Amino acid sequence: SHRRFSHRASAKSGDFVVFSMSQPGVDRILTGVYRLGLGLGTAAMIPSLCLYDVDGGQRVVMLNMLTGVEEKVRGEGTHFKVPWLMQPKWYSIRLRPKLIQTTTGTKDLQMVTIHIRMLFKPQIEGLPTIHRTLGEDYDERVLPSIANEVMKATIAQYNAESLLTQREQVSREIREAIVARANQFNILMDDIAITHLTYGKDFARAIEDKQVAQQDAERQKFIVEKAEQERQATVIRSEGEAEAAKMISEALKEHGSGLIEVRRIDTAKDIAENLAKSPNVMYLPNGQQMLLNVGGGQRPQA
């Protein structure tokens, strides 16, 4: 006979209800629940194991554990993969900045520190080659080496002063050389610009001394030109005074001392007007030899 168990529960009415179930029935129910849970768990794991997403601005290179890196590059969207056999590798195709700094010598053996900023991204068709030869950190492996090499080779062709006067040309040569070298590694360069250019202390001091010397030279040149202008003004003034004296002498010869008398009268009028306006002068002393005596003799005593 089969084992049976019973469970009694009291209802509000006080009646008893008896449930009875055999052991094989319980086993079947538990087995069904287990299989259902296992199926649901497996179904839930399928998307994470067999599907993967590629966001905007990204590309995926597929690594097949049997054949190696596939040449096909997966674009944006949801894709299928075989678990453990296919391993996706994500790459960003957005523009990214990279700052490179180097210190090198110029043609005249002056030390220069130069900073450049690069905007780069990988070639989509070359992503399998990049992953196969360089890896996911391809920018750290390639860009510093080629940028330093190009900058040192370009700067060595110019003098220190030429780097300032021909900066646009220097920037263009560096840009063209880096673009050409980066294309060999399937890297696209969108923009390359010189952000900082500094010289050594000795050269900076030499430039400052040169500027001071130029300012002194300009100052001395101004002083010489000023003295020359003053000399010319003195000559012109002397010539004018000599011409005026000549004209006065000729006038005296022609008209006598009348001109002198007229000048004495004008001067006496000016002096009398100034003395009359002065608050400190109350009277004119009698018997003084002043220009008011236009007749040239003593004033009669009162």
C-alpha atoms as a PDB file:
ATOM      1  CA  SER A   1       0.000   0.000   0.000  1.00  0.00           C
ATOM      2  CA  HIS A   2       1.176   3.568  -0.802  1.00  0.00           C
ATOM      3  CA  ARG A   3       2.162   5.956   1.950  1.00  0.00           C
ATOM      4  CA  ARG A   4      -0.257   8.763   2.431  1.00  0.00           C
ATOM      5  CA  PHE A   5      -0.202  11.949   4.444  1.00  0.00           C
ATOM      6  CA  SER A   6      -3.000  14.189   5.471  1.00  0.00           C
ATOM      7  CA  HIS A   7      -3.282  17.791   6.528  1.00  0.00           C
ATOM      8  CA  ARG A   8      -6.182  19.109   8.488  1.00  0.00           C
ATOM      9  CA  ALA A   9      -7.115  22.741   8.762  1.00  0.00           C
ATOM     10  CA  SER A  10      -9.935  24.317  10.648  1.00  0.00           C
ATOM     11  CA  ALA A  11     -12.212  26.735   8.842  1.00  0.00           C
ATOM     12  CA  LYS A  12     -14.160  29.542  10.407  1.00  0.00           C
ATOM     13  CA  SER A  13     -17.136  27.251  10.658  1.00  0.00           C
ATOM     14  CA  GLY A  14     -15.137  24.742  12.623  1.00  0.00           C
ATOM     15  CA  ASP A  15     -15.287  22.042   9.906  1.00  0.00           C
ATOM     16  CA  PHE A  16     -12.182  20.063   9.004  1.00  0.00           C
ATOM     17  CA  VAL A  17     -10.842  19.713   5.424  1.00  0.00           C
ATOM     18  CA  VAL A  18      -8.481  16.843   4.683  1.00  0.00           C
ATOM     19  CA  PHE A  19      -5.959  16.997   1.762  1.00  0.00           C
ATOM     20  CA  SER A  20      -4.320  13.809   0.756  1.00  0.00           C
ATOM     21  CA  MET A  21      -1.550  13.331  -1.916  1.00  0.00           C
ATOM     22  CA  SER A  22       0.649  10.392  -2.798  1.00  0.00           C
ATOM     23  CA  GLN A  23       4.510  10.667  -2.980  1.00  0.00           C
ATOM     24  CA  PRO A  24       4.815   9.992  -6.751  1.00  0.00           C
ATOM     25  CA  GLY A  25       2.525  12.940  -7.514  1.00  0.00           C
ATOM     26  CA  VAL A  26       4.716  15.328  -5.527  1.00  0.00           C
ATOM     27  CA  ASP A  27       7.811  14.153  -7.379  1.00  0.00           C
ATOM     28  CA  ARG A  28       6.205  14.758 -10.749  1.00  0.00           C
ATOM     29  CA  ILE A  29       5.175  18.310  -9.800  1.00  0.00           C
ATOM     30  CA  LEU A  30       8.633  19.194  -8.488  1.00  0.00           C
ATOM     31  CA  THR A  31      10.256  17.749 -11.613  1.00  0.00           C
ATOM     32  CA  GLY A  32       7.990  19.820 -13.822  1.00  0.00           C
ATOM     33  CA  VAL A  33       8.738  23.008 -11.869  1.00  0.00           C
ATOM     34  CA  TYR A  34      12.487  22.326 -12.127  1.00  0.00           C
ATOM     35  CA  ARG A  35      12.336  21.757 -15.868  1.00  0.00           C
ATOM     36  CA  LEU A  36      10.247  24.894 -16.347  1.00  0.00           C
ATOM     37  CA  GLY A  37      12.723  27.003 -14.324  1.00  0.00           C
ATOM     38  CA  LEU A  38      15.659  25.526 -16.201  1.00  0.00           C
ATOM     39  CA  GLY A  39      14.020  26.318 -19.514  1.00  0.00           C
ATOM     40  CA  LEU A  40      13.232  29.867 -18.522  1.00  0.00           C
ATOM     41  CA  GLY A  41      16.790  30.395 -17.242  1.00  0.00           C
ATOM     42  CA  THR A  42      18.253  29.033 -20.448  1.00  0.00           C
ATOM     43  CA  ALA A  43      15.952  31.238 -22.523  1.00  0.00           C
ATOM     44  CA  ALA A  44      17.000  34.270 -20.469  1.00  0.00           C
ATOM     45  CA  MET A  45      20.691  33.522 -21.021  1.00  0.00           C
ATOM     46  CA  ILE A  46      20.380  33.231 -24.792  1.00  0.00           C
ATOM     47  CA  PRO A  47      20.315  37.031 -25.493  1.00  0.00           C
ATOM     48  CA  SER A  48      23.386  37.701 -23.366  1.00  0.00           C
ATOM     49  CA  LEU A  49      25.314  34.750 -24.785  1.00  0.00           C
ATOM     50  CA  CYS A  50      24.284  34.850 -28.436  1.00  0.00           C
ATOM     51  CA  LEU A  51      23.455  38.519 -29.100  1.00  0.00           C
ATOM     52  CA  TYR A  52      25.490  41.714 -28.795  1.00  0.00           C
ATOM     53  CA  ASP A  53      24.818  45.381 -29.567  1.00  0.00           C
ATOM     54  CA  VAL A  54      26.957  47.908 -31.461  1.00  0.00           C
ATOM     55  CA  ASP A  55      26.210  51.512 -30.465  1.00  0.00           C
ATOM     56  CA  GLY A  56      26.512  54.580 -32.642  1.00  0.00           C
ATOM     57  CA  GLY A  57      30.091  55.638 -33.245  1.00  0.00           C
ATOM     58  CA  GLN A  58      31.372  52.095 -32.697  1.00  0.00           C
ATOM     59  CA  ARG A  59      32.437  49.155 -34.833  1.00  0.00           C
ATOM     60  CA  VAL A  60      33.115  45.550 -33.877  1.00  0.00           C
ATOM     61  CA  VAL A  61      35.902  43.291 -35.053  1.00  0.00           C
ATOM     62  CA  MET A  62      35.048  39.618 -34.572  1.00  0.00           C
ATOM     63  CA  LEU A  63      37.658  37.221 -33.250  1.00  0.00           C
ATOM     64  CA  ASN A  64      36.842  33.669 -34.299  1.00  0.00           C
ATOM     65  CA  MET A  65      38.559  31.174 -32.033  1.00  0.00           C
ATOM     66  CA  LEU A  66      38.937  28.745 -34.964  1.00  0.00           C
ATOM     67  CA  THR A  67      39.834  30.967 -37.937  1.00  0.00           C
ATOM     68  CA  GLY A  68      41.205  34.110 -36.284  1.00  0.00           C
ATOM     69  CA  VAL A  69      40.232  37.741 -36.872  1.00  0.00           C
ATOM     70  CA  GLU A  70      37.458  38.074 -39.446  1.00  0.00           C
ATOM     71  CA  GLU A  71      37.767  40.699 -42.175  1.00  0.00           C
ATOM     72  CA  LYS A  72      34.127  41.711 -41.899  1.00  0.00           C
ATOM     73  CA  VAL A  73      33.529  44.723 -39.653  1.00  0.00           C
ATOM     74  CA  ARG A  74      30.157  44.791 -37.861  1.00  0.00           C
ATOM     75  CA  GLY A  75      28.281  48.077 -37.913  1.00  0.00           C
ATOM     76  CA  GLU A  76      25.633  49.559 -35.636  1.00  0.00           C
ATOM     77  CA  GLY A  77      22.782  47.349 -34.456  1.00  0.00           C
ATOM     78  CA  THR A  78      22.215  43.955 -32.828  1.00  0.00           C
ATOM     79  CA  HIS A  79      24.216  40.965 -34.117  1.00  0.00           C
ATOM     80  CA  PHE A  80      24.373  37.210 -33.484  1.00  0.00           C
ATOM     81  CA  LYS A  81      27.402  35.343 -32.215  1.00  0.00           C
ATOM     82  CA  VAL A  82      28.245  31.799 -31.273  1.00  0.00           C
ATOM     83  CA  PRO A  83      29.039  31.704 -27.561  1.00  0.00           C
ATOM     84  CA  TRP A  84      32.685  31.025 -26.670  1.00  0.00           C
ATOM     85  CA  LEU A  85      33.516  30.604 -30.351  1.00  0.00           C
ATOM     86  CA  MET A  86      33.099  34.222 -31.470  1.00  0.00           C
ATOM     87  CA  GLN A  87      34.461  37.093 -29.337  1.00  0.00           C
ATOM     88  CA  PRO A  88      33.519  40.663 -30.415  1.00  0.00           C
ATOM     89  CA  LYS A  89      36.044  43.507 -29.939  1.00  0.00           C
ATOM     90  CA  TRP A  90      34.603  47.029 -29.820  1.00  0.00           C
ATOM     91  CA  TYR A  91      36.383  50.012 -31.407  1.00  0.00           C
ATOM     92  CA  SER A  92      35.379  53.681 -31.342  1.00  0.00           C
ATOM     93  CA  ILE A  93      35.326  55.472 -34.705  1.00  0.00           C
ATOM     94  CA  ARG A  94      34.646  58.928 -33.221  1.00  0.00           C
ATOM     95  CA  LEU A  95      37.273  61.664 -33.413  1.00  0.00           C
ATOM     96  CA  ARG A  96      39.483  61.665 -30.331  1.00  0.00           C
ATOM     97  CA  PRO A  97      42.142  64.203 -29.250  1.00  0.00           C
ATOM     98  CA  LYS A  98      45.754  63.336 -28.566  1.00  0.00           C
ATOM     99  CA  LEU A  99      48.352  65.740 -27.096  1.00  0.00           C
ATOM    100  CA  ILE A 100      52.020  65.129 -27.861  1.00  0.00           C
ATOM    101  CA  GLN A 101      54.951  67.067 -26.375  1.00  0.00           C
ATOM    102  CA  THR A 102      58.603  66.884 -27.299  1.00  0.00           C
ATOM    103  CA  THR A 103      61.824  68.839 -26.724  1.00  0.00           C
ATOM    104  CA  THR A 104      64.261  69.023 -29.617  1.00  0.00           C
ATOM    105  CA  GLY A 105      66.995  71.197 -31.140  1.00  0.00           C
ATOM    106  CA  THR A 106      66.742  73.695 -33.966  1.00  0.00           C
ATOM    107  CA  LYS A 107      69.130  74.236 -36.841  1.00  0.00           C
ATOM    108  CA  ASP A 108      71.128  76.774 -34.809  1.00  0.00           C
ATOM    109  CA  LEU A 109      71.275  74.362 -31.814  1.00  0.00           C
ATOM    110  CA  GLN A 110      68.611  76.083 -29.710  1.00  0.00           C
ATOM    111  CA  MET A 111      66.385  73.852 -27.554  1.00  0.00           C
ATOM    112  CA  VAL A 112      62.665  74.154 -28.276  1.00  0.00           C
ATOM    113  CA  THR A 113      59.684  72.547 -26.543  1.00  0.00           C
ATOM    114  CA  ILE A 114      56.742  72.026 -28.882  1.00  0.00           C
ATOM    115  CA  HIS A 115      53.205  70.774 -28.164  1.00  0.00           C
ATOM    116  CA  ILE A 116      50.806  69.547 -30.846  1.00  0.00           C
ATOM    117  CA  ARG A 117      47.185  68.433 -30.657  1.00  0.00           C
ATOM    118  CA  MET A 118      45.896  65.749 -33.020  1.00  0.00           C
ATOM    119  CA  LEU A 119      42.328  64.658 -33.793  1.00  0.00           C
ATOM    120  CA  PHE A 120      42.309  61.072 -35.068  1.00  0.00           C
ATOM    121  CA  LYS A 121      40.118  58.055 -35.721  1.00  0.00           C
ATOM    122  CA  PRO A 122      40.744  54.589 -37.205  1.00  0.00           C
ATOM    123  CA  GLN A 123      39.946  53.608 -40.759  1.00  0.00           C
ATOM    124  CA  ILE A 124      36.882  51.363 -40.624  1.00  0.00           C
ATOM    125  CA  GLU A 125      38.194  49.059 -43.354  1.00  0.00           C
ATOM    126  CA  GLY A 126      41.522  48.769 -41.559  1.00  0.00           C
ATOM    127  CA  LEU A 127      40.140  47.791 -38.143  1.00  0.00           C
ATOM    128  CA  PRO A 128      40.873  44.063 -38.618  1.00  0.00           C
ATOM    129  CA  THR A 129      44.487  44.885 -39.496  1.00  0.00           C
ATOM    130  CA  ILE A 130      44.750  47.262 -36.530  1.00  0.00           C
ATOM    131  CA  HIS A 131      43.435  44.601 -34.150  1.00  0.00           C
ATOM    132  CA  ARG A 132      45.678  41.961 -35.647  1.00  0.00           C
ATOM    133  CA  THR A 133      48.906  43.990 -35.632  1.00  0.00           C
ATOM    134  CA  LEU A 134      48.529  46.717 -32.989  1.00  0.00           C
ATOM    135  CA  GLY A 135      45.690  45.888 -30.628  1.00  0.00           C
ATOM    136  CA  GLU A 136      42.998  47.969 -28.985  1.00  0.00           C
ATOM    137  CA  ASP A 137      45.543  50.531 -27.660  1.00  0.00           C
ATOM    138  CA  TYR A 138      46.825  51.268 -31.156  1.00  0.00           C
ATOM    139  CA  ASP A 139      46.893  55.034 -30.548  1.00  0.00           C
ATOM    140  CA  GLU A 140      49.320  54.710 -27.628  1.00  0.00           C
ATOM    141  CA  ARG A 141      51.568  52.448 -29.682  1.00  0.00           C
ATOM    142  CA  VAL A 142      51.711  54.513 -32.883  1.00  0.00           C
ATOM    143  CA  LEU A 143      50.935  58.216 -32.419  1.00  0.00           C
ATOM    144  CA  PRO A 144      53.629  59.216 -29.865  1.00  0.00           C
ATOM    145  CA  SER A 145      56.415  57.600 -31.893  1.00  0.00           C
ATOM    146  CA  ILE A 146      55.514  59.025 -35.303  1.00  0.00           C
ATOM    147  CA  ALA A 147      54.665  62.474 -33.880  1.00  0.00           C
ATOM    148  CA  ASN A 148      58.008  62.762 -32.051  1.00  0.00           C
ATOM    149  CA  GLU A 149      59.921  61.602 -35.107  1.00  0.00           C
ATOM    150  CA  VAL A 150      58.193  64.042 -37.450  1.00  0.00           C
ATOM    151  CA  MET A 151      58.477  67.017 -35.092  1.00  0.00           C
ATOM    152  CA  LYS A 152      62.181  66.489 -34.452  1.00  0.00           C
ATOM    153  CA  ALA A 153      62.944  66.068 -38.150  1.00  0.00           C
ATOM    154  CA  THR A 154      60.958  69.194 -39.088  1.00  0.00           C
ATOM    155  CA  ILE A 155      62.217  71.474 -36.307  1.00  0.00           C
ATOM    156  CA  ALA A 156      65.826  70.585 -37.148  1.00  0.00           C
ATOM    157  CA  GLN A 157      65.390  72.273 -40.556  1.00  0.00           C
ATOM    158  CA  TYR A 158      64.633  75.741 -39.117  1.00  0.00           C
ATOM    159  CA  ASN A 159      66.405  78.305 -36.991  1.00  0.00           C
ATOM    160  CA  ALA A 160      64.863  79.339 -33.703  1.00  0.00           C
ATOM    161  CA  GLU A 161      63.682  82.698 -35.044  1.00  0.00           C
ATOM    162  CA  SER A 162      62.257  81.074 -38.179  1.00  0.00           C
ATOM    163  CA  LEU A 163      59.920  79.004 -36.051  1.00  0.00           C
ATOM    164  CA  LEU A 164      58.212  82.244 -35.018  1.00  0.00           C
ATOM    165  CA  THR A 165      58.201  84.007 -38.368  1.00  0.00           C
ATOM    166  CA  GLN A 166      57.294  80.880 -40.382  1.00  0.00           C
ATOM    167  CA  ARG A 167      55.065  79.106 -37.891  1.00  0.00           C
ATOM    168  CA  GLU A 168      52.293  78.450 -40.415  1.00  0.00           C
ATOM    169  CA  GLN A 169      54.706  76.749 -42.804  1.00  0.00           C
ATOM    170  CA  VAL A 170      56.205  74.664 -39.985  1.00  0.00           C
ATOM    171  CA  SER A 171      52.727  73.582 -38.861  1.00  0.00           C
ATOM    172  CA  ARG A 172      51.788  72.610 -42.421  1.00  0.00           C
ATOM    173  CA  GLU A 173      54.918  70.487 -42.883  1.00  0.00           C
ATOM    174  CA  ILE A 174      54.363  68.699 -39.559  1.00  0.00           C
ATOM    175  CA  ARG A 175      50.713  68.063 -40.420  1.00  0.00           C
ATOM    176  CA  GLU A 176      51.444  66.629 -43.864  1.00  0.00           C
ATOM    177  CA  ALA A 177      54.206  64.362 -42.555  1.00  0.00           C
ATOM    178  CA  ILE A 178      52.131  62.996 -39.654  1.00  0.00           C
ATOM    179  CA  VAL A 179      49.114  62.369 -41.909  1.00  0.00           C
ATOM    180  CA  ALA A 180      51.273  60.414 -44.343  1.00  0.00           C
ATOM    181  CA  ARG A 181      52.849  58.312 -41.574  1.00  0.00           C
ATOM    182  CA  ALA A 182      49.527  57.650 -39.812  1.00  0.00           C
ATOM    183  CA  ASN A 183      47.938  56.388 -43.037  1.00  0.00           C
ATOM    184  CA  GLN A 184      50.492  53.590 -43.062  1.00  0.00           C
ATOM    185  CA  PHE A 185      48.908  52.330 -39.828  1.00  0.00           C
ATOM    186  CA  ASN A 186      45.272  52.789 -40.978  1.00  0.00           C
ATOM    187  CA  ILE A 187      44.787  55.884 -38.811  1.00  0.00           C
ATOM    188  CA  LEU A 188      43.018  58.967 -40.176  1.00  0.00           C
ATOM    189  CA  MET A 189      44.100  62.431 -39.024  1.00  0.00           C
ATOM    190  CA  ASP A 190      41.402  65.120 -39.072  1.00  0.00           C
ATOM    191  CA  ASP A 191      43.405  68.036 -37.642  1.00  0.00           C
ATOM    192  CA  ILE A 192      46.931  68.710 -36.351  1.00  0.00           C
ATOM    193  CA  ALA A 193      47.851  72.036 -34.738  1.00  0.00           C
ATOM    194  CA  ILE A 194      50.770  73.502 -32.791  1.00  0.00           C
ATOM    195  CA  THR A 195      49.402  74.627 -29.416  1.00  0.00           C
ATOM    196  CA  HIS A 196      52.596  75.695 -27.588  1.00  0.00           C
ATOM    197  CA  LEU A 197      56.099  76.643 -28.675  1.00  0.00           C
ATOM    198  CA  THR A 198      58.613  77.621 -25.978  1.00  0.00           C
ATOM    199  CA  TYR A 199      62.360  78.217 -26.051  1.00  0.00           C
ATOM    200  CA  GLY A 200      65.150  77.639 -23.584  1.00  0.00           C
ATOM    201  CA  LYS A 201      66.112  80.206 -20.948  1.00  0.00           C
ATOM    202  CA  ASP A 202      69.286  81.307 -22.757  1.00  0.00           C
ATOM    203  CA  PHE A 203      67.474  82.001 -26.005  1.00  0.00           C
ATOM    204  CA  ALA A 204      64.632  83.795 -24.247  1.00  0.00           C
ATOM    205  CA  ARG A 205      67.181  85.992 -22.448  1.00  0.00           C
ATOM    206  CA  ALA A 206      68.951  86.700 -25.761  1.00  0.00           C
ATOM    207  CA  ILE A 207      65.659  87.750 -27.345  1.00  0.00           C
ATOM    208  CA  GLU A 208      64.949  90.058 -24.407  1.00  0.00           C
ATOM    209  CA  ASP A 209      68.433  91.621 -24.631  1.00  0.00           C
ATOM    210  CA  LYS A 210      68.000  92.107 -28.358  1.00  0.00           C
ATOM    211  CA  GLN A 211      64.688  93.861 -27.836  1.00  0.00           C
ATOM    212  CA  VAL A 212      66.249  96.135 -25.205  1.00  0.00           C
ATOM    213  CA  ALA A 213      69.124  96.968 -27.581  1.00  0.00           C
ATOM    214  CA  GLN A 214      66.691  97.756 -30.374  1.00  0.00           C
ATOM    215  CA  GLN A 215      64.717 100.037 -28.073  1.00  0.00           C
ATOM    216  CA  ASP A 216      67.928 101.832 -27.027  1.00  0.00           C
ATOM    217  CA  ALA A 217      68.921 102.254 -30.671  1.00  0.00           C
ATOM    218  CA  GLU A 218      65.523 103.702 -31.489  1.00  0.00           C
ATOM    219  CA  ARG A 219      65.800 106.056 -28.505  1.00  0.00           C
ATOM    220  CA  GLN A 220      69.250 107.280 -29.599  1.00  0.00           C
ATOM    221  CA  LYS A 221      67.993 107.727 -33.122  1.00  0.00           C
ATOM    222  CA  PHE A 222      65.145 109.871 -31.784  1.00  0.00           C
ATOM    223  CA  ILE A 223      67.602 111.968 -29.734  1.00  0.00           C
ATOM    224  CA  VAL A 224      69.808 112.546 -32.815  1.00  0.00           C
ATOM    225  CA  GLU A 225      66.815 113.499 -34.931  1.00  0.00           C
ATOM    226  CA  LYS A 226      65.591 115.851 -32.186  1.00  0.00           C
ATOM    227  CA  ALA A 227      69.005 117.553 -31.952  1.00  0.00           C
ATOM    228  CA  GLU A 228      69.090 117.919 -35.721  1.00  0.00           C
ATOM    229  CA  GLN A 229      65.651 119.480 -35.714  1.00  0.00           C
ATOM    230  CA  GLU A 230      66.669 121.866 -32.921  1.00  0.00           C
ATOM    231  CA  ARG A 231      69.817 122.829 -34.854  1.00  0.00           C
ATOM    232  CA  GLN A 232      67.809 123.551 -37.945  1.00  0.00           C
ATOM    233  CA  ALA A 233      65.349 125.580 -35.879  1.00  0.00           C
ATOM    234  CA  THR A 234      68.215 127.617 -34.367  1.00  0.00           C
ATOM    235  CA  VAL A 235      69.675 128.282 -37.804  1.00  0.00           C
ATOM    236  CA  ILE A 236      66.321 129.373 -39.136  1.00  0.00           C
ATOM    237  CA  ARG A 237      65.734 131.539 -36.068  1.00  0.00           C
ATOM    238  CA  SER A 238      69.186 133.150 -36.423  1.00  0.00           C
ATOM    239  CA  GLU A 239      68.635 133.769 -40.089  1.00  0.00           C
ATOM    240  CA  GLY A 240      65.305 135.398 -39.267  1.00  0.00           C
ATOM    241  CA  GLU A 241      66.822 137.615 -36.587  1.00  0.00           C
ATOM    242  CA  ALA A 242      69.666 138.623 -38.919  1.00  0.00           C
ATOM    243  CA  GLU A 243      67.172 139.436 -41.646  1.00  0.00           C
ATOM    244  CA  ALA A 244      65.086 141.455 -39.189  1.00  0.00           C
ATOM    245  CA  ALA A 245      68.168 143.390 -37.971  1.00  0.00           C
ATOM    246  CA  LYS A 246      69.134 144.087 -41.559  1.00  0.00           C
ATOM    247  CA  MET A 247      65.695 145.407 -42.343  1.00  0.00           C
ATOM    248  CA  ILE A 248      65.730 147.623 -39.198  1.00  0.00           C
ATOM    249  CA  SER A 249      69.152 148.953 -40.103  1.00  0.00           C
ATOM    250  CA  GLU A 250      68.022 149.783 -43.602  1.00  0.00           C
ATOM    251  CA  ALA A 251      64.902 151.464 -42.211  1.00  0.00           C
ATOM    252  CA  LEU A 252      66.983 153.574 -39.847  1.00  0.00           C
ATOM    253  CA  LYS A 253      69.241 154.644 -42.654  1.00  0.00           C
ATOM    254  CA  GLU A 254      66.306 155.594 -44.789  1.00  0.00           C
ATOM    255  CA  HIS A 255      63.940 157.170 -42.252  1.00  0.00           C
ATOM    256  CA  GLY A 256      66.213 158.207 -39.353  1.00  0.00           C
ATOM    257  CA  SER A 257      65.445 157.623 -35.668  1.00  0.00           C
ATOM    258  CA  GLY A 258      61.679 157.846 -36.071  1.00  0.00           C
ATOM    259  CA  LEU A 259      61.277 154.053 -35.805  1.00  0.00           C
ATOM    260  CA  ILE A 260      63.151 154.022 -32.483  1.00  0.00           C
ATOM    261  CA  GLU A 261      60.939 156.755 -31.099  1.00  0.00           C
ATOM    262  CA  VAL A 262      57.833 154.833 -32.131  1.00  0.00           C
ATOM    263  CA  ARG A 263      59.151 151.718 -30.400  1.00  0.00           C
ATOM    264  CA  ARG A 264      59.893 153.726 -27.236  1.00  0.00           C
ATOM    265  CA  ILE A 265      56.379 155.125 -27.217  1.00  0.00           C
ATOM    266  CA  ASP A 266      54.836 151.653 -27.603  1.00  0.00           C
ATOM    267  CA  THR A 267      57.026 150.259 -24.827  1.00  0.00           C
ATOM    268  CA  ALA A 268      56.207 153.156 -22.493  1.00  0.00           C
ATOM    269  CA  LYS A 269      52.487 152.602 -23.071  1.00  0.00           C
ATOM    270  CA  ASP A 270      52.812 148.906 -22.221  1.00  0.00           C
ATOM    271  CA  ILE A 271      54.785 149.653 -19.035  1.00  0.00           C
ATOM    272  CA  ALA A 272      52.320 152.327 -17.907  1.00  0.00           C
ATOM    273  CA  GLU A 273      49.384 149.982 -18.505  1.00  0.00           C
ATOM    274  CA  ASN A 274      50.986 147.180 -16.500  1.00  0.00           C
ATOM    275  CA  LEU A 275      51.879 149.517 -13.611  1.00  0.00           C
ATOM    276  CA  ALA A 276      48.351 150.935 -13.548  1.00  0.00           C
ATOM    277  CA  LYS A 277      46.874 147.415 -13.206  1.00  0.00           C
ATOM    278  CA  SER A 278      49.246 146.389 -10.428  1.00  0.00           C
ATOM    279  CA  PRO A 279      47.718 146.792  -6.902  1.00  0.00           C
ATOM    280  CA  ASN A 280      51.156 147.302  -5.336  1.00  0.00           C
ATOM    281  CA  VAL A 281      51.983 150.501  -7.259  1.00  0.00           C
ATOM    282  CA  MET A 282      50.342 153.561  -5.753  1.00  0.00           C
ATOM    283  CA  TYR A 283      52.262 156.370  -7.480  1.00  0.00           C
ATOM    284  CA  LEU A 284      55.118 156.974  -9.867  1.00  0.00           C
ATOM    285  CA  PRO A 285      58.224 158.481  -8.249  1.00  0.00           C
ATOM    286  CA  ASN A 286      59.199 161.902  -9.536  1.00  0.00           C
ATOM    287  CA  GLY A 287      62.445 162.487 -11.356  1.00  0.00           C
ATOM    288  CA  GLN A 288      63.092 158.829 -12.286  1.00  0.00           C
ATOM    289  CA  GLN A 289      64.582 157.971 -15.646  1.00  0.00           C
ATOM    290  CA  MET A 290      61.694 155.966 -17.067  1.00  0.00           C
ATOM    291  CA  LEU A 291      60.486 155.252 -20.524  1.00  0.00           C
ATOM    292  CA  LEU A 292      57.434 157.433 -19.897  1.00  0.00           C
ATOM    293  CA  ASN A 293      59.674 160.409 -20.668  1.00  0.00           C
ATOM    294  CA  VAL A 294      59.119 160.032 -24.373  1.00  0.00           C
ATOM    295  CA  GLY A 295      60.735 163.399 -25.078  1.00  0.00           C
ATOM    296  CA  GLY A 296      64.083 162.095 -23.968  1.00  0.00           C
ATOM    297  CA  GLY A 297      64.711 164.832 -21.282  1.00  0.00           C
ATOM    298  CA  GLN A 298      63.949 165.540 -17.668  1.00  0.00           C
ATOM    299  CA  ARG A 299      60.366 166.337 -16.719  1.00  0.00           C
ATOM    300  CA  PRO A 300      60.037 169.945 -15.461  1.00  0.00           C
ATOM    301  CA  GLN A 301      59.816 170.371 -11.716  1.00  0.00           C
ATOM    302  CA  ALA A 302      56.439 171.439 -10.404  1.00  0.00           C
END
